[in-house]
Amino acid sequence: MIGTALDLVVVALLVAAALAAVGARGLFAGVVFFVGYGVFVAIAWLRLDAIDVALAEAAIGAGLTGVLLLGAVGHLTRAGAGAPPRRPAIPLALACAGISVMLGWAVLSLPDAPGLQAPVAAALPGSGSTNPVTSVLLNFRAFDTLLESIVLLAVLVGVWALAPDAAWGGRPGLVQRVRPDGVLAGFGRLLPPLGLLVGVYLVWAGTKQPGGAFQGGTVLAAVWLLASMAGVARAPRVTSLILRAALVAGPVLFLAVGMAGALGGSFLGLRPDWAAALVLTIEVGLTLSIASALALLVLGPPERPA
Amino acid sequence: MMAADILTGVLVLLGVAGFFAGSVGLLRFPDTHSRLHALTKADNLGLGLIAFGLAFQAEGVADILKLALIWGLAILAAGTAAQLVARSALEERAPAEEDAP
């Protein structure tokens, strides 16, 4: 009873935040409502007992995407772009409504079967993880995850391609003006140790409980961004070899493990007796790559002359 | 057991009242700085009371420490964000006041 009431409240807030984000008067207000919307979506996933998805939505959907959008609004404002046109985009609204209706119809017409839960549970021993989500991501459905990690690199290459020629080879992002004795500098020194602990723990816990490379990597990216914005740590040059090694570590390790599997019979297949170590190896590599790629996406291309 | 439940109920209700007061202040106060005042004070107190109330339902010391950590981090983040918003508001206001007669 109370559970249903809570669900209804969450759904109402979710829809209200979505409508407010779309109908907001300014871009900034729209982004703020979008972040609120992401938080409500994360709570909805929690209510569905999908803790992995809730963590990812809160960290990436609300947090990181929100910061990226805020950065875009800042760039538009500095570039002198005016407010977006206020005429209603009726074809767009109709297309979105159509897709929503089709999705709703698809969900409601799903058969009452438990899905793939039973086969996943049966294959869990020997998959390298006791968290079914991690097993699906890094073993049963590893191909998707491998491509996802490569897509992230492609996106970063796209962002870096926006750098002016004179700035290439410099440090990414804008110069941060921070008072050395201000609250932000203090915050930037106080929080990173705890953030590092939480990020590493999330990756480590991912093989047994909700967590993993994407969630932990986002926390680590946030730590780096905080240290960078607080003026405590400077971002490395985009040509730095260490930085590039970290960026490709995940996909390279993943591909190496996949090729080793191919020699043993199936590409990306993990030998059951080695699976636990291999899953953790891939997780650590992916964490490095995801954390650095996400942080560099937020910092943006290098903009000052090198 | 019963006493703990009653304490939890009272403290969480008080915490909700804190959030409510903060929200009213945020909507009703005239300028950025007083709105920040309402928001940070009432929300920190509200979250603290809710965390304190929930601590009576905790299954062990670890849970209580986690609740305390959440409250501490929220206070730290809210305090820092409030300082930054306040400074940014001051910088935006300063030129306008110089222009005034």
GROMACS .gro file of C-alpha atoms in nm:
model
  407
    1MET     CA    1   0.000   0.000   0.000
    2ILE     CA    2   0.266   0.249   0.108
    3GLY     CA    3   0.494   0.104  -0.160
    4THR     CA    4   0.234   0.169  -0.431
    5ALA     CA    5   0.178   0.523  -0.305
    6LEU     CA    6   0.554   0.587  -0.312
    7ASP     CA    7   0.574   0.447  -0.667
    8LEU     CA    8   0.291   0.674  -0.780
    9VAL     CA    9   0.463   0.978  -0.626
   10VAL     CA   10   0.794   0.888  -0.797
   11VAL     CA   11   0.619   0.841  -1.134
   12ALA     CA   12   0.433   1.172  -1.096
   13LEU     CA   13   0.756   1.356  -1.009
   14LEU     CA   14   0.937   1.184  -1.298
   15VAL     CA   15   0.677   1.293  -1.553
   16ALA     CA   16   0.657   1.644  -1.404
   17ALA     CA   17   1.037   1.684  -1.418
   18ALA     CA   18   1.045   1.558  -1.778
   19LEU     CA   19   0.773   1.802  -1.885
   20ALA     CA   20   0.946   2.086  -1.699
   21ALA     CA   21   1.279   2.004  -1.867
   22VAL     CA   22   1.117   2.014  -2.212
   23GLY     CA   23   0.904   2.320  -2.144
   24ALA     CA   24   1.155   2.523  -1.941
   25ARG     CA   25   1.193   2.889  -2.041
   26GLY     CA   26   1.572   2.888  -2.059
   27LEU     CA   27   1.838   2.630  -2.143
   28PHE     CA   28   1.984   2.648  -1.792
   29ALA     CA   29   1.647   2.579  -1.627
   30GLY     CA   30   1.590   2.294  -1.873
   31VAL     CA   31   1.921   2.132  -1.775
   32VAL     CA   32   1.845   2.169  -1.405
   33PHE     CA   33   1.510   1.994  -1.452
   34PHE     CA   34   1.684   1.727  -1.663
   35VAL     CA   35   1.921   1.653  -1.372
   36GLY     CA   36   1.621   1.632  -1.138
   37TYR     CA   37   1.456   1.399  -1.386
   38GLY     CA   38   1.767   1.176  -1.383
   39VAL     CA   39   1.753   1.155  -1.002
   40PHE     CA   40   1.387   1.046  -1.014
   41VAL     CA   41   1.468   0.787  -1.282
   42ALA     CA   42   1.744   0.652  -1.054
   43ILE     CA   43   1.491   0.628  -0.768
   44ALA     CA   44   1.250   0.447  -1.001
   45TRP     CA   45   1.521   0.190  -1.086
   46LEU     CA   46   1.584   0.149  -0.712
   47ARG     CA   47   1.215   0.077  -0.661
   48LEU     CA   48   1.247  -0.194  -0.930
   49ASP     CA   49   1.543  -0.346  -0.738
   50ALA     CA   50   1.777  -0.269  -1.029
   51ILE     CA   51   2.052  -0.119  -0.813
   52ASP     CA   52   2.322  -0.143  -1.083
   53VAL     CA   53   2.109   0.054  -1.327
   54ALA     CA   54   2.010   0.304  -1.055
   55LEU     CA   55   2.377   0.368  -0.973
   56ALA     CA   56   2.462   0.411  -1.342
   57GLU     CA   57   2.165   0.643  -1.402
   58ALA     CA   58   2.248   0.861  -1.100
   59ALA     CA   59   2.619   0.880  -1.187
   60ILE     CA   60   2.608   0.904  -1.567
   61GLY     CA   61   2.249   0.995  -1.661
   62ALA     CA   62   2.193   1.267  -1.402
   63GLY     CA   63   2.542   1.363  -1.287
   64LEU     CA   64   2.776   1.343  -1.583
   65THR     CA   65   2.526   1.423  -1.858
   66GLY     CA   66   2.399   1.713  -1.648
   67VAL     CA   67   2.752   1.853  -1.615
   68LEU     CA   68   2.811   1.808  -1.991
   69LEU     CA   69   2.488   1.993  -2.069
   70LEU     CA   70   2.572   2.271  -1.821
   71GLY     CA   71   2.910   2.305  -1.991
   72ALA     CA   72   2.736   2.330  -2.329
   73VAL     CA   73   2.504   2.603  -2.194
   74GLY     CA   74   2.809   2.791  -2.063
   75HIS     CA   75   2.979   2.768  -2.404
   76LEU     CA   76   2.665   2.891  -2.581
   77THR     CA   77   2.631   3.183  -2.339
   78ARG     CA   78   2.997   3.284  -2.378
   79ALA     CA   79   2.966   3.255  -2.756
   80GLY     CA   80   2.677   3.503  -2.740
   81ALA     CA   81   2.409   3.265  -2.865
   82GLY     CA   82   2.063   3.401  -2.799
   83ALA     CA   83   1.777   3.214  -2.635
   84PRO     CA   84   1.643   2.923  -2.840
   85PRO     CA   85   1.329   2.995  -3.045
   86ARG     CA   86   1.010   2.969  -2.843
   87ARG     CA   87   0.785   2.821  -3.109
   88PRO     CA   88   0.653   2.475  -3.020
   89ALA     CA   89   0.825   2.197  -3.216
   90ILE     CA   90   0.505   2.015  -3.310
   91PRO     CA   91   0.652   1.750  -3.546
   92LEU     CA   92   0.916   1.666  -3.285
   93ALA     CA   93   0.656   1.645  -3.009
   94LEU     CA   94   0.437   1.418  -3.224
   95ALA     CA   95   0.732   1.191  -3.307
   96CYS     CA   96   0.827   1.165  -2.936
   97ALA     CA   97   0.466   1.096  -2.837
   98GLY     CA   98   0.446   0.827  -3.107
   99ILE     CA   99   0.762   0.656  -2.985
  100SER     CA  100   0.638   0.676  -2.624
  101VAL     CA  101   0.306   0.514  -2.717
  102MET     CA  102   0.483   0.235  -2.909
  103LEU     CA  103   0.726   0.173  -2.621
  104GLY     CA  104   0.439   0.166  -2.372
  105TRP     CA  105   0.247  -0.076  -2.593
  106ALA     CA  106   0.556  -0.297  -2.627
  107VAL     CA  107   0.614  -0.304  -2.251
  108LEU     CA  108   0.249  -0.375  -2.170
  109SER     CA  109   0.233  -0.659  -2.426
  110LEU     CA  110   0.542  -0.834  -2.289
  111PRO     CA  111   0.470  -1.198  -2.203
  112ASP     CA  112   0.448  -1.276  -1.832
  113ALA     CA  113   0.766  -1.486  -1.851
  114PRO     CA  114   1.060  -1.424  -1.618
  115GLY     CA  115   1.289  -1.345  -1.913
  116LEU     CA  116   1.645  -1.472  -1.907
  117GLN     CA  117   1.678  -1.476  -1.527
  118ALA     CA  118   1.682  -1.857  -1.498
  119PRO     CA  119   1.941  -1.924  -1.774
  120VAL     CA  120   2.164  -1.646  -1.633
  121ALA     CA  121   2.137  -1.789  -1.282
  122ALA     CA  122   2.218  -2.137  -1.416
  123ALA     CA  123   2.529  -2.012  -1.599
  124LEU     CA  124   2.647  -1.789  -1.312
  125PRO     CA  125   2.894  -2.043  -1.160
  126GLY     CA  126   3.210  -2.023  -1.368
  127SER     CA  127   3.116  -1.688  -1.522
  128GLY     CA  128   3.375  -1.506  -1.312
  129SER     CA  129   3.132  -1.306  -1.099
  130THR     CA  130   2.849  -1.373  -0.858
  131ASN     CA  131   2.675  -1.048  -0.955
  132PRO     CA  132   2.450  -1.148  -1.249
  133VAL     CA  133   2.471  -0.795  -1.396
  134THR     CA  134   2.852  -0.808  -1.408
  135SER     CA  135   2.840  -1.159  -1.558
  136VAL     CA  136   2.607  -1.040  -1.834
  137LEU     CA  137   2.813  -0.727  -1.905
  138LEU     CA  138   3.160  -0.883  -1.906
  139ASN     CA  139   3.096  -1.245  -2.002
  140PHE     CA  140   2.760  -1.340  -2.156
  141ARG     CA  141   2.719  -1.013  -2.346
  142ALA     CA  142   3.082  -0.900  -2.353
  143PHE     CA  143   3.064  -0.794  -2.718
  144ASP     CA  144   2.823  -0.507  -2.637
  145THR     CA  145   3.039  -0.385  -2.351
  146LEU     CA  146   3.355  -0.401  -2.565
  147LEU     CA  147   3.191  -0.188  -2.833
  148GLU     CA  148   3.055   0.053  -2.570
  149SER     CA  149   3.405   0.111  -2.437
  150ILE     CA  150   3.527   0.181  -2.792
  151VAL     CA  151   3.235   0.416  -2.864
  152LEU     CA  152   3.343   0.625  -2.564
  153LEU     CA  153   3.687   0.666  -2.726
  154ALA     CA  154   3.530   0.761  -3.059
  155VAL     CA  155   3.326   1.030  -2.883
  156LEU     CA  156   3.637   1.170  -2.718
  157VAL     CA  157   3.817   1.180  -3.054
  158GLY     CA  158   3.517   1.375  -3.188
  159VAL     CA  159   3.539   1.626  -2.901
  160TRP     CA  160   3.915   1.665  -2.940
  161ALA     CA  161   3.867   1.726  -3.312
  162LEU     CA  162   3.701   2.056  -3.214
  163ALA     CA  163   4.030   2.194  -3.076
  164PRO     CA  164   4.174   2.488  -3.269
  165ASP     CA  165   4.507   2.409  -3.437
  166ALA     CA  166   4.702   2.646  -3.213
  167ALA     CA  167   4.566   2.481  -2.897
  168TRP     CA  168   4.641   2.122  -2.998
  169GLY     CA  169   4.888   1.958  -2.765
  170GLY     CA  170   4.783   2.179  -2.475
  171ARG     CA  171   4.589   2.097  -2.162
  172PRO     CA  172   4.217   2.034  -2.210
  173GLY     CA  173   3.952   2.276  -2.092
  174LEU     CA  174   3.945   2.636  -1.983
  175VAL     CA  175   4.167   2.801  -1.724
  176GLN     CA  176   4.014   2.765  -1.378
  177ARG     CA  177   4.019   3.078  -1.164
  178VAL     CA  178   4.025   2.953  -0.806
  179ARG     CA  179   4.117   3.135  -0.486
  180PRO     CA  180   4.399   2.929  -0.336
  181ASP     CA  181   4.254   2.970   0.014
  182GLY     CA  182   3.886   2.956  -0.088
  183VAL     CA  183   3.619   2.699  -0.005
  184LEU     CA  184   3.644   2.529  -0.345
  185ALA     CA  185   4.017   2.465  -0.305
  186GLY     CA  186   3.952   2.323   0.042
  187PHE     CA  187   3.666   2.107  -0.086
  188GLY     CA  188   3.889   1.987  -0.370
  189ARG     CA  189   4.147   1.868  -0.119
  190LEU     CA  190   3.904   1.719   0.132
  191LEU     CA  191   3.685   1.508  -0.094
  192PRO     CA  192   3.920   1.327  -0.340
  193PRO     CA  193   4.061   1.074  -0.087
  194LEU     CA  194   3.709   0.964   0.005
  195GLY     CA  195   3.600   0.972  -0.360
  196LEU     CA  196   3.894   0.754  -0.464
  197LEU     CA  197   3.802   0.505  -0.192
  198VAL     CA  198   3.437   0.494  -0.304
  199GLY     CA  199   3.528   0.465  -0.673
  200VAL     CA  200   3.777   0.181  -0.623
  201TYR     CA  201   3.539   0.005  -0.385
  202LEU     CA  202   3.254   0.022  -0.639
  203VAL     CA  203   3.475  -0.149  -0.900
  204TRP     CA  204   3.597  -0.412  -0.657
  205ALA     CA  205   3.248  -0.480  -0.522
  206GLY     CA  206   3.110  -0.509  -0.876
  207THR     CA  207   3.208  -0.876  -0.903
  208LYS     CA  208   2.988  -0.968  -0.608
  209GLN     CA  209   2.733  -0.688  -0.560
  210PRO     CA  210   2.593  -0.393  -0.753
  211GLY     CA  211   2.878  -0.180  -0.885
  212GLY     CA  212   3.141  -0.212  -1.153
  213ALA     CA  213   3.357  -0.027  -1.401
  214PHE     CA  214   3.095   0.220  -1.526
  215GLN     CA  215   2.974   0.327  -1.180
  216GLY     CA  216   3.320   0.330  -1.020
  217GLY     CA  217   3.472   0.496  -1.326
  218THR     CA  218   3.218   0.779  -1.310
  219VAL     CA  219   3.297   0.842  -0.944
  220LEU     CA  220   3.670   0.851  -1.024
  221ALA     CA  221   3.603   1.087  -1.316
  222ALA     CA  222   3.411   1.314  -1.078
  223VAL     CA  223   3.706   1.310  -0.836
  224TRP     CA  224   3.943   1.412  -1.115
  225LEU     CA  225   3.707   1.688  -1.233
  226LEU     CA  226   3.666   1.819  -0.879
  227ALA     CA  227   4.043   1.827  -0.826
  228SER     CA  228   4.081   1.997  -1.163
  229MET     CA  229   3.808   2.259  -1.102
  230ALA     CA  230   3.943   2.329  -0.755
  231GLY     CA  231   4.285   2.399  -0.905
  232VAL     CA  232   4.445   2.118  -0.705
  233ALA     CA  233   4.545   1.906  -1.005
  234ARG     CA  234   4.612   2.016  -1.361
  235ALA     CA  235   4.485   1.804  -1.646
  236PRO     CA  236   4.767   1.644  -1.847
  237ARG     CA  237   4.835   1.752  -2.205
  238VAL     CA  238   4.620   1.573  -2.463
  239THR     CA  239   4.940   1.436  -2.619
  240SER     CA  240   5.051   1.275  -2.290
  241LEU     CA  241   5.141   0.911  -2.344
  242ILE     CA  242   5.027   0.811  -1.994
  243LEU     CA  243   4.689   0.970  -2.056
  244ARG     CA  244   4.648   0.791  -2.388
  245ALA     CA  245   4.758   0.461  -2.234
  246ALA     CA  246   4.489   0.500  -1.966
  247LEU     CA  247   4.230   0.584  -2.232
  248VAL     CA  248   4.292   0.270  -2.437
  249ALA     CA  249   4.373   0.037  -2.143
  250GLY     CA  250   4.018  -0.097  -2.117
  251PRO     CA  251   3.949  -0.176  -2.483
  252VAL     CA  252   4.304  -0.314  -2.531
  253LEU     CA  253   4.281  -0.546  -2.229
  254PHE     CA  254   3.930  -0.646  -2.331
  255LEU     CA  255   4.041  -0.726  -2.688
  256ALA     CA  256   4.348  -0.915  -2.561
  257VAL     CA  257   4.129  -1.131  -2.337
  258GLY     CA  258   3.888  -1.178  -2.627
  259MET     CA  259   4.165  -1.287  -2.862
  260ALA     CA  260   4.299  -1.526  -2.600
  261GLY     CA  261   3.948  -1.670  -2.585
  262ALA     CA  262   3.945  -1.698  -2.963
  263LEU     CA  263   4.260  -1.911  -2.947
  264GLY     CA  264   4.082  -2.135  -2.698
  265GLY     CA  265   3.775  -2.172  -2.915
  266SER     CA  266   3.547  -1.868  -2.887
  267PHE     CA  267   3.615  -1.494  -2.918
  268LEU     CA  268   3.553  -1.322  -2.582
  269GLY     CA  269   3.487  -1.661  -2.420
  270LEU     CA  270   3.629  -1.682  -2.067
  271ARG     CA  271   3.769  -2.010  -1.934
  272PRO     CA  272   3.562  -2.086  -1.622
  273ASP     CA  273   3.866  -2.151  -1.402
  274TRP     CA  274   4.024  -1.819  -1.505
  275ALA     CA  275   3.704  -1.621  -1.541
  276ALA     CA  276   3.715  -1.446  -1.201
  277ALA     CA  277   4.066  -1.307  -1.257
  278LEU     CA  278   3.990  -1.211  -1.618
  279VAL     CA  279   3.666  -1.033  -1.525
  280LEU     CA  280   3.848  -0.831  -1.259
  281THR     CA  281   4.132  -0.751  -1.503
  282ILE     CA  282   3.887  -0.623  -1.764
  283GLU     CA  283   3.700  -0.426  -1.495
  284VAL     CA  284   4.017  -0.250  -1.380
  285GLY     CA  285   4.120  -0.165  -1.737
  286LEU     CA  286   3.772  -0.043  -1.825
  287THR     CA  287   3.760   0.168  -1.508
  288LEU     CA  288   4.080   0.350  -1.607
  289SER     CA  289   3.950   0.415  -1.958
  290ILE     CA  290   3.597   0.512  -1.856
  291ALA     CA  291   3.717   0.744  -1.578
  292SER     CA  292   3.966   0.927  -1.800
  293ALA     CA  293   3.736   0.941  -2.105
  294LEU     CA  294   3.440   1.077  -1.906
  295ALA     CA  295   3.653   1.338  -1.728
  296LEU     CA  296   3.811   1.450  -2.056
  297LEU     CA  297   3.467   1.474  -2.220
  298VAL     CA  298   3.360   1.719  -1.949
  299LEU     CA  299   3.686   1.916  -1.963
  300GLY     CA  300   3.640   1.951  -2.340
  301PRO     CA  301   3.901   2.006  -2.612
  302PRO     CA  302   4.215   2.211  -2.540
  303GLU     CA  303   4.124   2.577  -2.599
  304ARG     CA  304   4.433   2.781  -2.507
  305PRO     CA  305   4.745   2.790  -2.721
  306ALA     CA  306   4.986   2.515  -2.621
  307MET     CA  307   1.139  -0.152   1.986
  308MET     CA  308   0.826   0.062   2.012
  309ALA     CA  309   1.016   0.354   2.165
  310ALA     CA  310   1.267   0.340   1.880
  311ASP     CA  311   0.987   0.346   1.620
  312ILE     CA  312   0.821   0.645   1.787
  313LEU     CA  313   1.153   0.830   1.805
  314THR     CA  314   1.213   0.757   1.436
  315GLY     CA  315   0.868   0.884   1.344
  316VAL     CA  316   0.903   1.206   1.545
  317LEU     CA  317   1.255   1.282   1.421
  318VAL     CA  318   1.172   1.210   1.055
  319LEU     CA  319   0.861   1.429   1.078
  320LEU     CA  320   1.072   1.709   1.228
  321GLY     CA  321   1.321   1.659   0.945
  322VAL     CA  322   1.045   1.686   0.686
  323ALA     CA  323   0.934   2.008   0.858
  324GLY     CA  324   1.292   2.135   0.816
  325PHE     CA  325   1.285   2.057   0.443
  326PHE     CA  326   0.943   2.221   0.415
  327ALA     CA  327   1.065   2.538   0.587
  328GLY     CA  328   1.370   2.545   0.359
  329SER     CA  329   1.154   2.504   0.049
  330VAL     CA  330   0.916   2.781   0.158
  331GLY     CA  331   1.215   3.007   0.221
  332LEU     CA  332   1.359   2.922  -0.118
  333LEU     CA  333   1.034   3.021  -0.287
  334ARG     CA  334   0.946   3.326  -0.077
  335PHE     CA  335   1.270   3.504   0.018
  336PRO     CA  336   1.356   3.804  -0.200
  337ASP     CA  337   1.723   3.763  -0.300
  338THR     CA  338   1.982   3.493  -0.369
  339HIS     CA  339   2.163   3.523  -0.037
  340SER     CA  340   1.860   3.491   0.189
  341ARG     CA  341   1.728   3.209  -0.027
  342LEU     CA  342   2.062   3.028   0.016
  343HIS     CA  343   2.037   3.087   0.390
  344ALA     CA  344   1.694   2.922   0.403
  345LEU     CA  345   1.797   2.636   0.177
  346THR     CA  346   2.122   2.532   0.341
  347LYS     CA  347   2.025   2.575   0.705
  348ALA     CA  348   1.688   2.404   0.686
  349ASP     CA  349   1.800   2.127   0.451
  350ASN     CA  350   2.106   2.038   0.655
  351LEU     CA  351   1.897   2.031   0.972
  352GLY     CA  352   1.620   1.838   0.793
  353LEU     CA  353   1.857   1.576   0.652
  354GLY     CA  354   2.033   1.552   0.988
  355LEU     CA  355   1.705   1.489   1.173
  356ILE     CA  356   1.598   1.228   0.915
  357ALA     CA  357   1.937   1.052   0.934
  358PHE     CA  358   1.920   1.068   1.316
  359GLY     CA  359   1.570   0.922   1.309
  360LEU     CA  360   1.666   0.644   1.068
  361ALA     CA  361   1.967   0.558   1.288
  362PHE     CA  362   1.718   0.407   1.538
  363GLN     CA  363   1.616   0.157   1.267
  364ALA     CA  364   1.976   0.064   1.179
  365GLU     CA  365   2.083  -0.298   1.214
  366GLY     CA  366   2.433  -0.223   1.333
  367VAL     CA  367   2.700   0.035   1.395
  368ALA     CA  368   2.807   0.019   1.029
  369ASP     CA  369   2.464   0.140   0.913
  370ILE     CA  370   2.468   0.427   1.164
  371LEU     CA  371   2.815   0.532   1.048
  372LYS     CA  372   2.697   0.525   0.684
  373LEU     CA  373   2.402   0.750   0.772
  374ALA     CA  374   2.637   0.988   0.954
  375LEU     CA  375   2.873   0.986   0.654
  376ILE     CA  376   2.587   1.069   0.415
  377TRP     CA  377   2.485   1.361   0.636
  378GLY     CA  378   2.842   1.484   0.669
  379LEU     CA  379   2.904   1.469   0.294
  380ALA     CA  380   2.574   1.642   0.217
  381ILE     CA  381   2.658   1.925   0.461
  382LEU     CA  382   3.004   1.962   0.313
  383ALA     CA  383   2.877   1.969  -0.045
  384ALA     CA  384   2.583   2.199   0.032
  385GLY     CA  385   2.804   2.440   0.228
  386THR     CA  386   3.061   2.457  -0.052
  387ALA     CA  387   2.798   2.496  -0.324
  388ALA     CA  388   2.625   2.769  -0.122
  389GLN     CA  389   2.951   2.963  -0.086
  390LEU     CA  390   3.015   2.940  -0.461
  391VAL     CA  391   2.661   3.042  -0.557
  392ALA     CA  392   2.676   3.332  -0.309
  393ARG     CA  393   3.008   3.457  -0.449
  394SER     CA  394   2.884   3.427  -0.805
  395ALA     CA  395   2.571   3.624  -0.709
  396LEU     CA  396   2.787   3.893  -0.545
  397GLU     CA  397   2.999   3.926  -0.860
  398GLU     CA  398   2.690   3.959  -1.077
  399ARG     CA  399   2.539   4.221  -0.847
  400ALA     CA  400   2.852   4.434  -0.802
  401PRO     CA  401   2.858   4.610  -1.144
  402ALA     CA  402   2.488   4.699  -1.120
  403GLU     CA  403   2.543   4.869  -0.783
  404GLU     CA  404   2.835   5.069  -0.915
  405ASP     CA  405   2.608   5.208  -1.185
  406ALA     CA  406   2.344   5.312  -0.933
  407PRO     CA  407   2.349   5.683  -0.829
   0.00000   0.00000   0.00000
